[in-house]
Amino acid sequence: MAINIAILGFGTVGSGVAETLDINKDVISKRIGQEINVKYILDIRDFPDSRFADLVTHDADEVFTSDIKIAVETIGGARIAYEYTKRALSAGISVVTSNKELVSTHGPELIEIAYQNNCCYYFEAAVGGGIPIIRPLYKCLAANKITKIAGIVNGTTNYILSQMKNEGIDFDSALKQAQANGFAEANPSADIEGIDAQRKISILSTIANDGAYIAPESISAEGISAVTTADMDFAASIGCDIKLIALYEAGDKPVVYVAPTLVDKSNLLYNVCGVFNAIMVEGNSLGQAMFYGQGAGTLPTASAVCGDILEVAATDGKPAENRSWSKESVEITPYDEIKADIVIRVDSSKAVDGYEASVLSDEAVLVKGIKHKDIADLVAKTGAKSWMHYLK
Ligand code: HSE
C-alpha cells in the first residue's frame, strides 16, 4: 500500500524531500509499513533536468482534488503558501512544512483548521532545520514546565559572525562571502536583521508557553548589521564571542527577544560556529538540554520535513492532541521593562552606582539586571563606548 503525497514548491527544501524519500524508500516503507509515493510536484516552473520532472504539474486544482493524503508546503512566504495550506487543510489533507514565516504569522488559524478537518499541520523543519526540536518540546519534554530557551537559530548570521571572528573581516565582506557560498540569500535582510530568528523564537516560545501565542511582531528583534570588527575584538578580549541569540524566559509576561549577545566561553553556545544552529532548552524537571546540528540546507531540512511525513503516515493523519494555539497573541514583557545582563565598554574605574556590577577587564564592566529603558542613561553617565547583552 502507498500513501500519495504532493510537494508544493520544488526549491531547496522541496527537492531535498523528493530526494530523501527516494534514497531512503526501503527503510521508510519498512518503518511505517507502507510506501510514500510522491504523486505530484506543484510548481510554476519546469525542471526538465530533474529525475522527478515527470511529476511536475502547474495545476493546483488537479493536486487538491486528487487522492493525496499529505501536502508538503515548501513554497515559503505567507501568500501562495497560506492559500494552498488553507486549501489543503480544509480538504482534510495534512500539511507538513518548513515555512517559519507562515507558521509564526498564521499558526493559530492553520492549526485550528487542521483540527476542524481531522488532519495535521506539522512544522518540525520550521525551526533549527534538521535539528529535532518541535516534537521534543511537545512530546519528550511534555512533563516539564519550560523555563527558558536560548538559541542560535539562524545559520546565515552565525556564519557571518564566525567569519568576522576567524578572518578579522568586516560585516560587509563576511556577508559577501556568505552569499558567494550560498548560505545567504540575494536579499539577506530577514536573516541579518533578526527577522528570521524572531519568527523562529515566536514558534518556540508559543510552544513553551503552552500554546499561548506569542506573535513575531510583538518580539523585539535586533540583527547583526551594526556589529563591527572592534566589537568582535572586544568580545575576544573578555573571553566571549558575539552570537545572535533568540531568548525566551517563562513568566506571567514572558521575556522574549532577539539580540546580538556576548556569549561567555563557559556557555556551550560559544562553540556553535558557522552555519550550525543550537537551542538550549531548560525545563523545571529536565534542567538544561542542548539541541545542536545543521540548521539549514537541502537534505538536513528535508530530513525534518520527512520526519513529519512519516509521523502523519504512521498516525493515519489523526492530529496530535493539545497543540492548539490561542487566537490572540498574549502579552509579553515590554522591551523597555526587561531586566537584562549587559556588558558596557567603559573605563572600569568608573562607578556603576545602583546596579550589581563586576569588572571583566580594564574596559569592560558586567551590569546585572538593568532594565532596557535605563541603559541609555547608564551609558551617558559613565561615558561608555557601547553596550551589549551578555550570556554566561
Ligand atoms: N535563512 C535561514 C538561516 C534558513 O540562515 O538559518 C533556515 O531557516
Coordinates of C-alpha atoms and ligand atoms in Angstrom, one line a residue:
M1 CA 0.0 0.0 0.0
A2 CA 1.2 3.5 -0.7
I3 CA 0.3 7.0 0.6
N4 CA 0.2 9.6 -2.1
I5 CA 1.7 13.0 -1.3
A6 CA 2.3 16.2 -3.2
I7 CA 5.3 18.6 -2.9
L8 CA 4.2 22.2 -3.2
G9 CA 7.3 24.2 -4.3
F10 CA 10.3 22.4 -5.7
G11 CA 13.1 24.7 -4.4
T12 CA 15.9 24.0 -1.9
V13 CA 13.8 22.1 0.6
G14 CA 11.2 20.6 -1.7
S15 CA 13.8 19.0 -3.9
G16 CA 15.5 17.6 -0.8
V17 CA 12.2 16.0 0.3
A18 CA 11.8 14.2 -3.0
E19 CA 15.5 13.1 -2.8
T20 CA 15.3 11.8 0.8
L21 CA 12.1 9.9 0.2
D22 CA 13.7 8.3 -2.8
I23 CA 17.1 7.4 -1.5
N24 CA 15.6 6.1 1.8
K25 CA 12.4 4.5 0.4
D26 CA 13.4 1.0 1.6
V27 CA 13.9 1.9 5.2
I28 CA 10.9 4.3 5.2
S29 CA 8.5 1.7 3.9
K30 CA 9.8 -0.9 6.4
R31 CA 9.4 1.5 9.3
I32 CA 5.9 2.6 8.6
G33 CA 4.6 -0.5 6.7
Q34 CA 3.7 1.5 3.6
E35 CA 5.3 3.4 0.8
I36 CA 5.3 7.2 0.5
N37 CA 4.6 8.0 -3.1
V38 CA 5.3 11.5 -4.5
K39 CA 2.4 11.8 -6.9
Y40 CA 2.8 15.5 -7.8
I41 CA 5.3 18.3 -7.6
L42 CA 3.4 21.6 -7.9
D43 CA 5.5 24.5 -9.1
I44 CA 5.1 27.3 -11.6
R45 CA 8.5 26.2 -13.1
D46 CA 9.5 23.2 -15.1
F47 CA 12.5 21.1 -14.1
P48 CA 13.4 19.2 -17.3
D49 CA 16.8 18.1 -15.9
S50 CA 15.4 16.6 -12.7
R51 CA 14.8 12.9 -12.4
F52 CA 11.5 14.0 -10.9
A53 CA 10.5 16.1 -14.0
D54 CA 7.5 13.8 -14.8
L55 CA 5.9 14.5 -11.5
V56 CA 5.8 18.3 -12.1
T57 CA 2.4 19.9 -12.6
H58 CA 1.3 23.6 -12.7
D59 CA -2.3 22.7 -12.0
A60 CA -3.2 23.3 -8.3
D61 CA -6.8 22.1 -8.8
E62 CA -5.6 18.7 -10.1
V63 CA -3.5 18.3 -6.9
F64 CA -6.0 19.4 -4.4
T65 CA -8.9 17.3 -5.8
S66 CA -6.7 14.2 -6.1
D67 CA -6.3 11.3 -3.6
I68 CA -3.2 12.8 -1.9
K69 CA -3.1 12.5 1.9
I70 CA -0.2 14.9 2.6
A71 CA 0.9 18.2 1.1
V72 CA 4.5 19.2 1.7
E73 CA 4.5 23.0 1.7
T74 CA 8.0 24.2 0.8
I75 CA 7.0 27.3 -1.1
G76 CA 7.9 29.7 1.6
G77 CA 6.4 33.2 2.3
A78 CA 2.9 33.8 3.6
R79 CA 1.0 34.4 0.4
I80 CA 0.6 31.5 -2.0
A81 CA 1.8 29.2 0.8
Y82 CA -1.0 30.4 3.0
E83 CA -3.6 30.0 0.3
Y84 CA -2.5 26.4 -0.5
T85 CA -2.1 25.4 3.1
K86 CA -5.7 26.5 3.9
R87 CA -7.0 24.8 0.8
A88 CA -5.3 21.5 1.7
L89 CA -6.2 21.5 5.3
S90 CA -9.8 22.4 4.6
A91 CA -10.0 19.4 2.3
G92 CA -8.7 17.2 5.1
I93 CA -5.2 16.9 3.6
S94 CA -2.4 17.1 6.2
V95 CA 0.3 19.7 5.6
V96 CA 3.9 19.5 6.7
T97 CA 6.2 22.5 6.2
S98 CA 9.5 24.2 6.8
N99 CA 7.8 27.6 6.5
K100 CA 8.6 29.6 9.6
E101 CA 7.1 32.8 8.3
L102 CA 3.7 31.1 7.7
V103 CA 3.7 29.1 10.9
S104 CA 4.7 32.1 13.1
T105 CA 2.2 34.5 11.4
H106 CA -0.8 32.2 10.8
G107 CA -0.1 29.3 13.1
P108 CA -3.2 29.7 15.3
E109 CA -5.6 29.7 12.4
L110 CA -3.9 26.9 10.4
I111 CA -3.6 24.6 13.4
E112 CA -7.3 25.2 14.1
I113 CA -8.3 24.4 10.5
A114 CA -6.3 21.2 10.7
Y115 CA -8.2 20.2 13.9
Q116 CA -11.6 21.0 12.4
N117 CA -10.8 18.8 9.4
N118 CA -9.2 16.0 11.4
C119 CA -5.8 16.3 9.8
C120 CA -2.3 17.5 10.8
Y121 CA -0.4 20.7 10.4
Y122 CA 3.2 19.9 11.4
F123 CA 6.3 22.1 11.2
E124 CA 9.3 20.4 12.7
A125 CA 11.6 21.9 9.9
A126 CA 10.5 25.4 10.6
V127 CA 13.0 25.9 13.5
G128 CA 16.5 24.6 13.5
G129 CA 16.5 23.0 10.1
G130 CA 17.3 19.3 10.6
I131 CA 17.5 19.5 14.4
P132 CA 14.7 17.8 16.2
I133 CA 13.2 20.5 18.5
I134 CA 9.4 20.9 17.9
R135 CA 8.4 17.3 18.6
P136 CA 10.9 17.0 21.6
L137 CA 9.2 20.1 23.1
Y138 CA 5.7 18.7 22.5
K139 CA 6.4 15.1 23.4
C140 CA 9.7 14.2 25.2
L141 CA 9.6 17.3 27.4
A142 CA 5.8 17.3 27.9
A143 CA 6.2 16.7 31.6
N144 CA 8.2 19.9 32.1
K145 CA 7.5 23.5 32.6
I146 CA 9.8 25.1 30.1
T147 CA 11.5 27.9 31.9
K148 CA 14.0 29.1 29.3
I149 CA 15.1 28.8 25.7
A150 CA 18.3 30.4 24.4
G151 CA 19.1 29.6 20.8
I152 CA 21.3 30.3 17.8
V153 CA 18.5 29.8 15.3
N154 CA 19.9 31.5 12.2
G155 CA 22.7 29.9 10.2
T156 CA 23.4 32.8 7.9
T157 CA 24.1 35.3 10.7
N158 CA 26.1 32.7 12.7
Y159 CA 28.3 32.1 9.6
I160 CA 28.8 35.8 9.1
L161 CA 29.8 36.3 12.8
S162 CA 32.1 33.3 12.7
Q163 CA 33.9 34.6 9.5
M164 CA 34.3 38.1 11.1
K165 CA 35.9 36.5 14.1
N166 CA 38.1 33.9 12.4
E167 CA 39.3 36.1 9.5
G168 CA 39.1 39.5 11.1
I169 CA 36.9 40.8 8.2
D170 CA 34.1 43.4 8.5
F171 CA 30.4 42.7 8.3
D172 CA 30.0 43.6 4.6
S173 CA 32.9 41.3 3.5
A174 CA 31.6 38.4 5.6
L175 CA 28.1 38.9 4.1
K176 CA 29.5 38.7 0.6
Q177 CA 31.3 35.5 1.5
A178 CA 28.1 34.1 2.9
Q179 CA 26.3 35.0 -0.4
A180 CA 29.1 33.6 -2.5
N181 CA 28.9 30.3 -0.6
G182 CA 25.2 30.0 -1.0
F183 CA 24.5 30.5 2.7
A184 CA 22.8 33.9 2.5
E185 CA 20.1 34.8 0.1
A186 CA 20.4 37.5 -2.5
N187 CA 18.2 39.7 -0.3
P188 CA 19.5 38.7 3.1
S189 CA 17.6 41.3 5.2
A190 CA 15.3 38.8 7.0
D191 CA 18.4 36.9 8.2
I192 CA 20.7 39.8 9.1
E193 CA 18.1 42.0 10.7
G194 CA 17.0 39.2 13.0
I195 CA 13.5 38.7 11.4
D196 CA 14.1 35.0 10.7
A197 CA 15.2 34.4 14.3
Q198 CA 12.2 36.4 15.5
R199 CA 9.8 34.1 13.6
K200 CA 11.6 31.0 15.0
I201 CA 11.6 32.2 18.6
S202 CA 7.9 33.1 18.2
I203 CA 7.2 29.4 17.3
L204 CA 9.4 28.0 20.1
S205 CA 8.0 30.5 22.7
T206 CA 4.4 29.7 21.8
I207 CA 5.0 26.0 22.3
A208 CA 7.0 26.6 25.6
N209 CA 4.1 28.9 26.7
D210 CA 1.6 26.1 26.3
G211 CA 0.1 27.4 23.1
A212 CA -0.5 30.9 24.4
Y213 CA 0.5 32.5 21.1
I214 CA 3.4 35.0 21.0
A215 CA 3.2 36.8 17.7
P216 CA 6.5 37.6 15.9
E217 CA 5.7 41.3 15.7
S218 CA 5.4 41.6 19.5
I219 CA 9.0 40.4 19.8
S220 CA 11.8 42.9 19.8
A221 CA 14.5 41.9 17.2
E222 CA 17.9 43.4 16.6
G223 CA 20.1 42.0 13.9
I224 CA 23.8 41.9 13.4
S225 CA 24.4 44.5 10.7
A226 CA 25.8 47.0 13.2
V227 CA 28.3 44.6 14.7
T228 CA 31.9 45.8 14.0
T229 CA 35.3 44.2 14.0
A230 CA 36.1 46.3 17.0
D231 CA 33.1 44.6 18.8
M232 CA 34.5 41.2 17.8
D233 CA 37.9 42.1 19.2
F234 CA 36.4 43.5 22.4
A235 CA 34.4 40.3 22.8
A236 CA 37.5 38.2 22.4
S237 CA 39.4 40.3 25.0
I238 CA 36.8 39.3 27.7
G239 CA 36.6 35.6 26.7
C240 CA 33.4 36.0 24.8
D241 CA 32.1 35.6 21.3
I242 CA 29.2 37.5 19.7
K243 CA 26.2 35.4 18.7
L244 CA 22.7 36.3 17.5
I245 CA 20.7 34.9 20.4
A246 CA 17.0 34.3 20.5
L247 CA 15.7 34.2 24.0
Y248 CA 12.6 33.1 25.9
E249 CA 12.1 33.2 29.6
A250 CA 8.8 31.9 31.1
G251 CA 6.7 34.2 33.3
D252 CA 3.3 35.8 33.7
K253 CA 4.5 38.1 30.9
P254 CA 7.2 36.1 29.2
V255 CA 10.5 37.7 28.2
V256 CA 11.2 37.2 24.5
Y257 CA 13.7 39.0 22.3
V258 CA 16.4 38.6 19.7
A259 CA 19.7 40.4 20.0
P260 CA 23.4 40.2 19.3
T261 CA 24.9 38.9 22.6
L262 CA 28.3 38.4 24.2
V263 CA 28.4 34.7 24.9
D264 CA 30.9 33.7 27.6
K265 CA 33.3 30.8 26.8
S266 CA 31.8 28.7 29.6
N267 CA 28.4 28.6 27.7
L268 CA 28.0 25.7 25.2
L269 CA 26.6 28.2 22.7
Y270 CA 30.1 29.8 22.5
N271 CA 31.3 26.8 20.5
V272 CA 28.5 26.9 17.9
C273 CA 30.1 28.2 14.8
G274 CA 29.5 28.6 11.1
V275 CA 26.0 27.7 9.7
F276 CA 25.3 25.4 12.7
N277 CA 22.3 26.1 15.0
A278 CA 21.9 25.2 18.7
I279 CA 19.0 25.6 21.0
M280 CA 19.3 25.3 24.8
V281 CA 16.1 24.3 26.5
E282 CA 15.6 24.5 30.2
G283 CA 12.8 22.6 31.9
N284 CA 12.0 22.5 35.6
S285 CA 12.5 18.8 35.7
L286 CA 15.0 18.4 32.9
G287 CA 17.4 21.1 33.8
Q288 CA 19.2 22.1 30.6
A289 CA 19.5 20.2 27.3
M290 CA 21.2 21.4 24.1
F291 CA 19.9 20.6 20.6
Y292 CA 22.7 21.1 18.1
G293 CA 23.1 20.5 14.4
Q294 CA 22.5 21.5 10.8
G295 CA 20.1 24.5 11.0
A296 CA 19.5 24.8 7.2
G297 CA 20.3 23.2 3.9
T298 CA 18.5 20.9 1.4
L299 CA 18.9 17.5 3.0
P300 CA 19.1 18.4 6.7
T301 CA 15.8 20.4 6.4
A302 CA 14.3 17.7 4.3
S303 CA 15.2 15.2 7.0
A304 CA 12.9 17.1 9.4
V305 CA 10.1 17.5 6.8
C306 CA 10.2 13.8 6.1
G307 CA 10.1 13.0 9.8
D308 CA 6.7 14.8 9.8
I309 CA 5.5 13.0 6.7
L310 CA 6.3 9.7 8.4
E311 CA 4.5 10.8 11.6
V312 CA 1.4 11.8 9.7
A313 CA 1.5 8.4 7.8
A314 CA 2.1 6.4 10.9
T315 CA -0.9 8.1 12.7
D316 CA -3.1 7.9 9.7
G317 CA -3.4 11.7 9.6
K318 CA -5.0 12.0 13.0
P319 CA -3.8 15.3 14.6
A320 CA -1.8 15.1 17.7
E321 CA -3.6 16.4 20.8
N322 CA -3.0 19.6 22.7
R323 CA -1.3 21.5 20.0
S324 CA -3.8 24.4 19.7
W325 CA -2.5 27.9 19.8
S326 CA -4.5 30.8 21.2
K327 CA -6.1 33.0 18.5
E328 CA -4.8 36.3 20.0
S329 CA -1.2 37.0 20.8
V330 CA -0.6 37.1 24.6
E331 CA 1.1 40.0 26.4
I332 CA 4.9 39.7 26.9
T333 CA 7.1 41.9 29.0
P334 CA 7.6 45.2 27.1
Y335 CA 11.2 45.5 25.9
D336 CA 11.9 48.6 28.0
E337 CA 10.9 46.7 31.1
I338 CA 13.0 43.7 30.5
K339 CA 15.8 43.3 33.0
A340 CA 19.0 42.2 31.2
D341 CA 22.6 41.4 32.0
I342 CA 24.8 43.6 29.8
V343 CA 28.4 44.4 29.4
I344 CA 29.3 48.1 29.0
R345 CA 32.6 49.0 27.3
V346 CA 33.9 51.6 29.7
D347 CA 37.0 52.5 31.7
S348 CA 36.4 50.1 34.6
S349 CA 37.4 52.6 37.3
K350 CA 34.1 54.4 36.5
A351 CA 31.5 53.8 39.2
V352 CA 28.3 52.0 38.2
D353 CA 26.1 53.0 41.1
G354 CA 22.8 51.3 41.9
Y355 CA 23.5 48.1 40.0
E356 CA 25.1 44.8 40.7
A357 CA 28.3 45.1 38.7
S358 CA 31.6 43.4 38.2
V359 CA 34.7 44.2 36.4
L360 CA 35.6 41.9 33.5
S361 CA 38.7 43.9 32.2
D362 CA 40.2 47.4 32.2
E363 CA 37.5 48.4 29.8
A364 CA 34.6 46.0 30.4
V365 CA 32.0 46.0 33.2
L366 CA 29.2 43.5 33.6
V367 CA 26.0 45.1 34.8
K368 CA 23.3 42.7 36.0
G369 CA 19.6 43.0 35.9
I370 CA 19.4 46.5 34.3
K371 CA 16.1 47.5 32.7
H372 CA 16.5 48.2 29.0
K373 CA 14.9 51.6 29.5
D374 CA 17.7 52.6 31.9
I375 CA 20.6 51.5 29.7
A376 CA 20.9 54.8 27.7
D377 CA 21.2 56.8 31.0
L378 CA 23.9 54.5 32.3
V379 CA 25.8 54.7 29.1
A380 CA 25.6 58.5 29.1
K381 CA 26.5 58.7 32.8
T382 CA 29.6 56.5 32.6
G383 CA 30.7 57.6 29.1
A384 CA 30.6 54.0 27.9
K385 CA 31.6 53.5 24.3
S386 CA 29.0 50.7 23.7
W387 CA 26.9 48.0 25.4
M388 CA 25.7 44.5 24.5
H389 CA 23.7 41.7 26.0
Y390 CA 25.6 39.1 27.9
L391 CA 25.0 35.4 28.4
K392 CA 27.0 33.2 30.7
Ligands
HSE1 N1 17.9 31.6 6.3 C1 17.8 30.6 7.3 C2 19.1 30.5 8.1 C3 17.5 29.3 6.7 O1 20.1 31.1 7.6 O2 19.1 29.9 9.1 C4 17.0 28.2 7.6 O3 15.8 28.6 8.2

